[in-house]
Amino acid sequence: MNTGTELSDFNVTMSNKLVRASHALNLTEKRLIAAAIAKVDSRKGQVVHAHLSDFKKVRITALDYAEAYGVDPKHAYSDLKEAADDLFNRQITITEYSKKGHERYIKMRWVGSVKYAKAEGFVELSFTPEVYPHLHMLKREYTTYRLKNAAALRSTYSWRMYELAKSWLEHCTKTNKAVQLTLEQLRDTLETPESYRWDHMKKRAIDPAIKEIATKDNLIITYQPYKKGRAVAGIHLFVEEDEQQDLFK
């Protein structure tokens, strides 16, 4: 990039379906994917001759990664390579519903190929055609955030909760109503272990994530559990922006 603008200043934009899907990504993989999507955002406005070429050969350098996430440049390339190795085998599971309300599951992969260049200090990803529609020319039902806002988060649960909250922010703002999420939906989105009961999810994932987000962004996330019988079945989630905190940023 010749503009002098840092990668962390660009946006990460995905469809809400992709944000709320099950990814099973660790923190380093999340960072790599977010950096790659931000790279696509950085190219907006440039002349592109080949359709969807923005999504092919997205190069992330060790320097990009180190600067965006505040990691030691000496370890940045090894982090990138390890994340790219794992990412190549990762699946995304998206849940859709037919007109009659029947569940449909779609499985896809993030990337179709990965190039490694240790001596030159970069990895290069090519997003799969199935992922393109969830990143490209989105006009509605999408989530966007500045990469630098998520880069400060140090937990996978915090990042996933941050994206989930962002995906429901417009709904909560417009309707002034909470959104109902089942425990299974939360488990899939936050990627908590199947063995986690509600108490475990609350103590180890949800509450710590909300607490960290509150210290590093202007999102206010609140929730209220609801029950079926005696067991917690899910939560009512409400998201809003703290406009007063924005004044001091």
PDB file of C-alpha atoms in Angstrom:
ATOM      1  CA  MET A   1       0.000   0.000   0.000  1.00  0.00           C
ATOM      2  CA  ASN A   2       1.404   3.376  -0.977  1.00  0.00           C
ATOM      3  CA  THR A   3      -0.967   5.577   1.007  1.00  0.00           C
ATOM      4  CA  GLY A   4       0.916   5.175   4.266  1.00  0.00           C
ATOM      5  CA  THR A   5      -2.286   4.031   5.961  1.00  0.00           C
ATOM      6  CA  GLU A   6      -1.746   1.133   8.330  1.00  0.00           C
ATOM      7  CA  LEU A   7      -3.593  -2.149   7.859  1.00  0.00           C
ATOM      8  CA  SER A   8      -5.260  -1.766  11.254  1.00  0.00           C
ATOM      9  CA  ASP A   9      -7.047   1.380  10.002  1.00  0.00           C
ATOM     10  CA  PHE A  10      -9.097  -0.599   7.465  1.00  0.00           C
ATOM     11  CA  ASN A  11     -12.375  -2.387   8.069  1.00  0.00           C
ATOM     12  CA  VAL A  12     -13.254  -6.038   8.480  1.00  0.00           C
ATOM     13  CA  THR A  13     -16.624  -6.571   6.775  1.00  0.00           C
ATOM     14  CA  MET A  14     -18.561  -9.848   6.595  1.00  0.00           C
ATOM     15  CA  SER A  15     -22.151 -10.950   6.150  1.00  0.00           C
ATOM     16  CA  ASN A  16     -24.039 -11.489   9.395  1.00  0.00           C
ATOM     17  CA  LYS A  17     -24.464 -15.139   8.419  1.00  0.00           C
ATOM     18  CA  LEU A  18     -20.711 -15.577   8.280  1.00  0.00           C
ATOM     19  CA  VAL A  19     -20.189 -13.743  11.579  1.00  0.00           C
ATOM     20  CA  ARG A  20     -22.731 -15.954  13.351  1.00  0.00           C
ATOM     21  CA  ALA A  21     -21.501 -19.184  11.772  1.00  0.00           C
ATOM     22  CA  SER A  22     -19.451 -21.875  13.480  1.00  0.00           C
ATOM     23  CA  HIS A  23     -15.759 -21.377  12.582  1.00  0.00           C
ATOM     24  CA  ALA A  24     -13.699 -23.171  15.256  1.00  0.00           C
ATOM     25  CA  LEU A  25     -10.831 -20.682  14.796  1.00  0.00           C
ATOM     26  CA  ASN A  26      -8.208 -19.984  17.435  1.00  0.00           C
ATOM     27  CA  LEU A  27      -6.979 -16.455  18.152  1.00  0.00           C
ATOM     28  CA  THR A  28      -4.077 -16.535  15.674  1.00  0.00           C
ATOM     29  CA  GLU A  29      -6.340 -17.820  12.890  1.00  0.00           C
ATOM     30  CA  LYS A  30      -8.897 -15.123  13.713  1.00  0.00           C
ATOM     31  CA  ARG A  31      -6.159 -12.526  13.427  1.00  0.00           C
ATOM     32  CA  LEU A  32      -4.987 -13.870  10.063  1.00  0.00           C
ATOM     33  CA  ILE A  33      -8.507 -13.991   8.587  1.00  0.00           C
ATOM     34  CA  ALA A  34      -9.346 -10.503   9.852  1.00  0.00           C
ATOM     35  CA  ALA A  35      -6.094  -9.114   8.438  1.00  0.00           C
ATOM     36  CA  ALA A  36      -6.822 -10.719   5.063  1.00  0.00           C
ATOM     37  CA  ILE A  37     -10.343  -9.255   4.962  1.00  0.00           C
ATOM     38  CA  ALA A  38      -8.947  -5.859   5.959  1.00  0.00           C
ATOM     39  CA  LYS A  39      -6.480  -6.185   3.063  1.00  0.00           C
ATOM     40  CA  VAL A  40      -9.451  -6.596   0.712  1.00  0.00           C
ATOM     41  CA  ASP A  41     -10.994  -3.452   2.227  1.00  0.00           C
ATOM     42  CA  SER A  42      -7.733  -1.564   1.653  1.00  0.00           C
ATOM     43  CA  ARG A  43      -8.030  -2.195  -2.095  1.00  0.00           C
ATOM     44  CA  LYS A  44     -11.412  -0.522  -2.489  1.00  0.00           C
ATOM     45  CA  GLY A  45     -11.335   2.260  -5.015  1.00  0.00           C
ATOM     46  CA  GLN A  46      -8.489   0.728  -7.008  1.00  0.00           C
ATOM     47  CA  VAL A  47      -9.023  -0.340 -10.614  1.00  0.00           C
ATOM     48  CA  VAL A  48      -9.615  -4.077 -10.658  1.00  0.00           C
ATOM     49  CA  HIS A  49      -9.897  -5.742 -14.053  1.00  0.00           C
ATOM     50  CA  ALA A  50     -10.582  -9.345 -13.067  1.00  0.00           C
ATOM     51  CA  HIS A  51     -13.878 -10.128 -11.350  1.00  0.00           C
ATOM     52  CA  LEU A  52     -13.288 -11.072  -7.706  1.00  0.00           C
ATOM     53  CA  SER A  53      -9.534 -10.675  -8.051  1.00  0.00           C
ATOM     54  CA  ASP A  54      -9.616  -8.854  -4.709  1.00  0.00           C
ATOM     55  CA  PHE A  55     -10.105 -12.246  -3.070  1.00  0.00           C
ATOM     56  CA  LYS A  56      -7.244 -14.020  -4.812  1.00  0.00           C
ATOM     57  CA  LYS A  57      -3.678 -13.829  -3.573  1.00  0.00           C
ATOM     58  CA  VAL A  58      -4.309 -11.733  -0.488  1.00  0.00           C
ATOM     59  CA  ARG A  59      -0.812 -11.236   0.927  1.00  0.00           C
ATOM     60  CA  ILE A  60      -0.185 -10.750   4.652  1.00  0.00           C
ATOM     61  CA  THR A  61       3.383  -9.869   5.566  1.00  0.00           C
ATOM     62  CA  ALA A  62       4.977 -10.589   8.906  1.00  0.00           C
ATOM     63  CA  LEU A  63       5.442  -6.829   9.300  1.00  0.00           C
ATOM     64  CA  ASP A  64       1.714  -6.195   8.652  1.00  0.00           C
ATOM     65  CA  TYR A  65       0.836  -8.812  11.245  1.00  0.00           C
ATOM     66  CA  ALA A  66       3.318  -7.586  13.852  1.00  0.00           C
ATOM     67  CA  GLU A  67       2.208  -3.956  13.531  1.00  0.00           C
ATOM     68  CA  ALA A  68      -1.522  -4.735  13.527  1.00  0.00           C
ATOM     69  CA  TYR A  69      -1.441  -6.980  16.575  1.00  0.00           C
ATOM     70  CA  GLY A  70       1.523  -5.678  18.536  1.00  0.00           C
ATOM     71  CA  VAL A  71       3.480  -8.928  18.424  1.00  0.00           C
ATOM     72  CA  ASP A  72       7.240  -9.453  18.253  1.00  0.00           C
ATOM     73  CA  PRO A  73       8.309  -9.256  14.564  1.00  0.00           C
ATOM     74  CA  LYS A  74      10.733 -12.133  15.239  1.00  0.00           C
ATOM     75  CA  HIS A  75       7.799 -14.476  15.810  1.00  0.00           C
ATOM     76  CA  ALA A  76       5.306 -12.956  13.369  1.00  0.00           C
ATOM     77  CA  TYR A  77       6.103 -15.161  10.367  1.00  0.00           C
ATOM     78  CA  SER A  78       6.006 -18.396  12.373  1.00  0.00           C
ATOM     79  CA  ASP A  79       2.628 -17.297  13.787  1.00  0.00           C
ATOM     80  CA  LEU A  80       1.378 -16.601  10.266  1.00  0.00           C
ATOM     81  CA  LYS A  81       2.561 -19.940   8.921  1.00  0.00           C
ATOM     82  CA  GLU A  82       1.044 -21.900  11.784  1.00  0.00           C
ATOM     83  CA  ALA A  83      -2.273 -20.060  11.397  1.00  0.00           C
ATOM     84  CA  ALA A  84      -2.287 -20.574   7.609  1.00  0.00           C
ATOM     85  CA  ASP A  85      -1.547 -24.291   8.032  1.00  0.00           C
ATOM     86  CA  ASP A  86      -4.502 -24.705  10.375  1.00  0.00           C
ATOM     87  CA  LEU A  87      -6.762 -22.408   8.379  1.00  0.00           C
ATOM     88  CA  PHE A  88      -6.314 -24.458   5.223  1.00  0.00           C
ATOM     89  CA  ASN A  89      -8.178 -27.317   6.919  1.00  0.00           C
ATOM     90  CA  ARG A  90     -10.861 -25.265   8.678  1.00  0.00           C
ATOM     91  CA  GLN A  91     -14.545 -25.451   7.803  1.00  0.00           C
ATOM     92  CA  ILE A  92     -17.343 -22.923   8.203  1.00  0.00           C
ATOM     93  CA  THR A  93     -20.839 -24.178   9.001  1.00  0.00           C
ATOM     94  CA  ILE A  94     -23.647 -21.750   8.189  1.00  0.00           C
ATOM     95  CA  THR A  95     -27.230 -22.430   9.245  1.00  0.00           C
ATOM     96  CA  GLU A  96     -30.049 -21.291   6.962  1.00  0.00           C
ATOM     97  CA  TYR A  97     -33.794 -21.824   7.066  1.00  0.00           C
ATOM     98  CA  SER A  98     -36.240 -22.771   4.325  1.00  0.00           C
ATOM     99  CA  LYS A  99     -39.529 -20.899   3.857  1.00  0.00           C
ATOM    100  CA  LYS A 100     -41.153 -23.598   5.990  1.00  0.00           C
ATOM    101  CA  GLY A 101     -38.614 -23.085   8.758  1.00  0.00           C
ATOM    102  CA  HIS A 102     -36.567 -26.213   8.136  1.00  0.00           C
ATOM    103  CA  GLU A 103     -32.882 -25.951   9.061  1.00  0.00           C
ATOM    104  CA  ARG A 104     -30.293 -26.225   6.308  1.00  0.00           C
ATOM    105  CA  TYR A 105     -26.570 -26.523   6.957  1.00  0.00           C
ATOM    106  CA  ILE A 106     -23.935 -25.325   4.524  1.00  0.00           C
ATOM    107  CA  LYS A 107     -20.282 -26.273   4.931  1.00  0.00           C
ATOM    108  CA  MET A 108     -17.505 -24.401   3.171  1.00  0.00           C
ATOM    109  CA  ARG A 109     -13.822 -23.636   3.568  1.00  0.00           C
ATOM    110  CA  TRP A 110     -12.191 -20.253   4.094  1.00  0.00           C
ATOM    111  CA  VAL A 111      -9.313 -20.661   1.650  1.00  0.00           C
ATOM    112  CA  GLY A 112      -8.580 -22.733  -1.436  1.00  0.00           C
ATOM    113  CA  SER A 113      -4.826 -22.242  -1.421  1.00  0.00           C
ATOM    114  CA  VAL A 114      -2.021 -20.845   0.692  1.00  0.00           C
ATOM    115  CA  LYS A 115       1.434 -19.690  -0.419  1.00  0.00           C
ATOM    116  CA  TYR A 116       4.354 -19.537   2.007  1.00  0.00           C
ATOM    117  CA  ALA A 117       7.407 -17.297   1.544  1.00  0.00           C
ATOM    118  CA  LYS A 118       9.640 -17.478   4.614  1.00  0.00           C
ATOM    119  CA  ALA A 119      12.616 -15.624   3.106  1.00  0.00           C
ATOM    120  CA  GLU A 120      10.305 -12.811   1.950  1.00  0.00           C
ATOM    121  CA  GLY A 121       8.284 -12.836   5.165  1.00  0.00           C
ATOM    122  CA  PHE A 122       4.723 -13.331   3.944  1.00  0.00           C
ATOM    123  CA  VAL A 123       1.882 -15.785   3.430  1.00  0.00           C
ATOM    124  CA  GLU A 124      -0.692 -15.443   0.647  1.00  0.00           C
ATOM    125  CA  LEU A 125      -4.286 -16.645   0.903  1.00  0.00           C
ATOM    126  CA  SER A 126      -6.941 -17.219  -1.739  1.00  0.00           C
ATOM    127  CA  PHE A 127     -10.499 -17.150  -0.422  1.00  0.00           C
ATOM    128  CA  THR A 128     -12.823 -19.833  -1.790  1.00  0.00           C
ATOM    129  CA  PRO A 129     -15.626 -18.861  -4.225  1.00  0.00           C
ATOM    130  CA  GLU A 130     -18.192 -19.908  -1.597  1.00  0.00           C
ATOM    131  CA  VAL A 131     -16.893 -17.264   0.809  1.00  0.00           C
ATOM    132  CA  TYR A 132     -16.859 -14.441  -1.804  1.00  0.00           C
ATOM    133  CA  PRO A 133     -20.558 -13.491  -1.442  1.00  0.00           C
ATOM    134  CA  HIS A 134     -20.095 -13.077   2.315  1.00  0.00           C
ATOM    135  CA  LEU A 135     -17.298 -10.521   1.833  1.00  0.00           C
ATOM    136  CA  HIS A 136     -18.114  -8.739  -1.421  1.00  0.00           C
ATOM    137  CA  MET A 137     -20.626  -6.007  -2.403  1.00  0.00           C
ATOM    138  CA  LEU A 138     -22.685  -6.333   0.787  1.00  0.00           C
ATOM    139  CA  LYS A 139     -25.668  -3.985   0.880  1.00  0.00           C
ATOM    140  CA  ARG A 140     -27.568  -5.294   3.906  1.00  0.00           C
ATOM    141  CA  GLU A 141     -27.281  -7.654   6.863  1.00  0.00           C
ATOM    142  CA  TYR A 142     -23.564  -7.289   7.302  1.00  0.00           C
ATOM    143  CA  THR A 143     -21.138  -6.550  10.108  1.00  0.00           C
ATOM    144  CA  THR A 144     -18.228  -4.142   9.866  1.00  0.00           C
ATOM    145  CA  TYR A 145     -15.624  -2.991  12.362  1.00  0.00           C
ATOM    146  CA  ARG A 146     -12.200  -1.363  12.352  1.00  0.00           C
ATOM    147  CA  LEU A 147      -9.453  -3.974  12.566  1.00  0.00           C
ATOM    148  CA  LYS A 148      -7.633  -1.981  15.258  1.00  0.00           C
ATOM    149  CA  ASN A 149     -10.692  -2.241  17.536  1.00  0.00           C
ATOM    150  CA  ALA A 150     -10.605  -6.041  17.518  1.00  0.00           C
ATOM    151  CA  ALA A 151      -6.803  -6.280  17.414  1.00  0.00           C
ATOM    152  CA  ALA A 152      -6.629  -5.138  21.038  1.00  0.00           C
ATOM    153  CA  LEU A 153      -8.628  -8.175  22.204  1.00  0.00           C
ATOM    154  CA  ARG A 154      -6.536 -10.985  23.673  1.00  0.00           C
ATOM    155  CA  SER A 155      -9.117 -13.768  23.847  1.00  0.00           C
ATOM    156  CA  THR A 156     -10.848 -15.753  21.109  1.00  0.00           C
ATOM    157  CA  TYR A 157     -14.067 -15.582  23.125  1.00  0.00           C
ATOM    158  CA  SER A 158     -13.784 -11.795  23.314  1.00  0.00           C
ATOM    159  CA  TRP A 159     -13.286 -11.493  19.554  1.00  0.00           C
ATOM    160  CA  ARG A 160     -16.203 -13.791  18.783  1.00  0.00           C
ATOM    161  CA  MET A 161     -18.458 -11.979  21.270  1.00  0.00           C
ATOM    162  CA  TYR A 162     -17.355  -8.662  19.771  1.00  0.00           C
ATOM    163  CA  GLU A 163     -18.329  -9.780  16.253  1.00  0.00           C
ATOM    164  CA  LEU A 164     -21.596 -11.287  17.491  1.00  0.00           C
ATOM    165  CA  ALA A 165     -22.510  -8.080  19.320  1.00  0.00           C
ATOM    166  CA  LYS A 166     -21.618  -5.974  16.282  1.00  0.00           C
ATOM    167  CA  SER A 167     -23.826  -8.146  14.086  1.00  0.00           C
ATOM    168  CA  TRP A 168     -26.857  -7.403  16.308  1.00  0.00           C
ATOM    169  CA  LEU A 169     -26.084  -3.745  17.070  1.00  0.00           C
ATOM    170  CA  GLU A 170     -28.242  -2.308  14.276  1.00  0.00           C
ATOM    171  CA  HIS A 171     -31.181  -4.560  15.211  1.00  0.00           C
ATOM    172  CA  CYS A 172     -31.041  -3.547  18.883  1.00  0.00           C
ATOM    173  CA  THR A 173     -30.587   0.123  18.033  1.00  0.00           C
ATOM    174  CA  LYS A 174     -33.510   0.271  15.597  1.00  0.00           C
ATOM    175  CA  THR A 175     -35.978  -1.840  17.568  1.00  0.00           C
ATOM    176  CA  ASN A 176     -34.764  -1.074  21.103  1.00  0.00           C
ATOM    177  CA  LYS A 177     -35.312  -4.773  21.754  1.00  0.00           C
ATOM    178  CA  ALA A 178     -33.015  -7.598  22.799  1.00  0.00           C
ATOM    179  CA  VAL A 179     -32.373 -10.560  20.523  1.00  0.00           C
ATOM    180  CA  GLN A 180     -33.047 -14.085  21.751  1.00  0.00           C
ATOM    181  CA  LEU A 181     -30.191 -16.550  21.317  1.00  0.00           C
ATOM    182  CA  THR A 182     -30.384 -20.195  22.296  1.00  0.00           C
ATOM    183  CA  LEU A 183     -27.603 -21.831  24.270  1.00  0.00           C
ATOM    184  CA  GLU A 184     -26.743 -23.875  21.175  1.00  0.00           C
ATOM    185  CA  GLN A 185     -26.447 -20.746  19.038  1.00  0.00           C
ATOM    186  CA  LEU A 186     -24.157 -19.201  21.639  1.00  0.00           C
ATOM    187  CA  ARG A 187     -22.067 -22.339  21.839  1.00  0.00           C
ATOM    188  CA  ASP A 188     -21.651 -22.448  18.059  1.00  0.00           C
ATOM    189  CA  THR A 189     -20.820 -18.758  17.707  1.00  0.00           C
ATOM    190  CA  LEU A 190     -18.479 -18.468  20.683  1.00  0.00           C
ATOM    191  CA  GLU A 191     -17.023 -21.917  19.949  1.00  0.00           C
ATOM    192  CA  THR A 192     -17.167 -23.140  23.518  1.00  0.00           C
ATOM    193  CA  PRO A 193     -16.591 -26.860  24.202  1.00  0.00           C
ATOM    194  CA  GLU A 194     -19.619 -29.149  24.063  1.00  0.00           C
ATOM    195  CA  SER A 195     -18.878 -30.112  27.671  1.00  0.00           C
ATOM    196  CA  TYR A 196     -19.539 -26.566  28.922  1.00  0.00           C
ATOM    197  CA  ARG A 197     -22.779 -26.206  30.823  1.00  0.00           C
ATOM    198  CA  TRP A 198     -24.359 -22.751  31.281  1.00  0.00           C
ATOM    199  CA  ASP A 199     -22.322 -21.954  34.393  1.00  0.00           C
ATOM    200  CA  HIS A 200     -19.104 -22.781  32.545  1.00  0.00           C
ATOM    201  CA  MET A 201     -20.062 -20.683  29.505  1.00  0.00           C
ATOM    202  CA  LYS A 202     -20.994 -17.735  31.697  1.00  0.00           C
ATOM    203  CA  LYS A 203     -17.886 -17.876  33.883  1.00  0.00           C
ATOM    204  CA  ARG A 204     -15.229 -18.826  31.308  1.00  0.00           C
ATOM    205  CA  ALA A 205     -16.484 -17.268  28.074  1.00  0.00           C
ATOM    206  CA  ILE A 206     -19.375 -14.796  28.161  1.00  0.00           C
ATOM    207  CA  ASP A 207     -18.648 -12.640  31.214  1.00  0.00           C
ATOM    208  CA  PRO A 208     -14.860 -12.338  30.687  1.00  0.00           C
ATOM    209  CA  ALA A 209     -15.440 -11.469  27.016  1.00  0.00           C
ATOM    210  CA  ILE A 210     -17.981  -8.738  27.810  1.00  0.00           C
ATOM    211  CA  LYS A 211     -15.656  -7.351  30.488  1.00  0.00           C
ATOM    212  CA  GLU A 212     -12.666  -7.175  28.122  1.00  0.00           C
ATOM    213  CA  ILE A 213     -14.722  -5.590  25.325  1.00  0.00           C
ATOM    214  CA  ALA A 214     -15.981  -2.920  27.742  1.00  0.00           C
ATOM    215  CA  THR A 215     -12.393  -1.862  28.497  1.00  0.00           C
ATOM    216  CA  LYS A 216     -11.303  -1.670  24.859  1.00  0.00           C
ATOM    217  CA  ASP A 217     -14.314  -0.549  22.829  1.00  0.00           C
ATOM    218  CA  ASN A 218     -17.457   1.557  23.184  1.00  0.00           C
ATOM    219  CA  LEU A 219     -19.893  -1.371  22.959  1.00  0.00           C
ATOM    220  CA  ILE A 220     -22.184  -1.961  25.918  1.00  0.00           C
ATOM    221  CA  ILE A 221     -23.291  -5.602  25.981  1.00  0.00           C
ATOM    222  CA  THR A 222     -25.910  -6.823  28.441  1.00  0.00           C
ATOM    223  CA  TYR A 223     -27.867 -10.055  28.638  1.00  0.00           C
ATOM    224  CA  GLN A 224     -30.540 -11.847  30.605  1.00  0.00           C
ATOM    225  CA  PRO A 225     -30.704 -15.678  30.745  1.00  0.00           C
ATOM    226  CA  TYR A 226     -34.040 -17.361  30.111  1.00  0.00           C
ATOM    227  CA  LYS A 227     -35.078 -20.841  31.130  1.00  0.00           C
ATOM    228  CA  LYS A 228     -37.063 -23.789  29.897  1.00  0.00           C
ATOM    229  CA  GLY A 229     -38.089 -25.649  32.990  1.00  0.00           C
ATOM    230  CA  ARG A 230     -35.249 -25.331  35.469  1.00  0.00           C
ATOM    231  CA  ALA A 231     -32.412 -25.169  32.961  1.00  0.00           C
ATOM    232  CA  VAL A 232     -31.046 -22.078  31.202  1.00  0.00           C
ATOM    233  CA  ALA A 233     -32.006 -22.384  27.534  1.00  0.00           C
ATOM    234  CA  GLY A 234     -30.415 -19.208  26.194  1.00  0.00           C
ATOM    235  CA  ILE A 235     -30.107 -15.457  26.656  1.00  0.00           C
ATOM    236  CA  HIS A 236     -31.747 -12.223  25.630  1.00  0.00           C
ATOM    237  CA  LEU A 237     -28.854 -10.109  24.327  1.00  0.00           C
ATOM    238  CA  PHE A 238     -28.880  -6.329  24.059  1.00  0.00           C
ATOM    239  CA  VAL A 239     -26.159  -4.233  22.425  1.00  0.00           C
ATOM    240  CA  GLU A 240     -25.689  -0.479  22.303  1.00  0.00           C
ATOM    241  CA  GLU A 241     -22.891   2.001  21.744  1.00  0.00           C
ATOM    242  CA  ASP A 242     -21.576   4.195  24.540  1.00  0.00           C
ATOM    243  CA  GLU A 243     -21.611   7.559  22.758  1.00  0.00           C
ATOM    244  CA  GLN A 244     -20.119   9.321  25.763  1.00  0.00           C
ATOM    245  CA  GLN A 245     -17.070   7.049  25.675  1.00  0.00           C
ATOM    246  CA  ASP A 246     -16.632   7.932  21.990  1.00  0.00           C
ATOM    247  CA  LEU A 247     -16.050  11.558  23.005  1.00  0.00           C
ATOM    248  CA  PHE A 248     -12.840  10.603  24.756  1.00  0.00           C
ATOM    249  CA  LYS A 249     -11.418   8.436  21.934  1.00  0.00           C
TER     250      LYS A 249
END
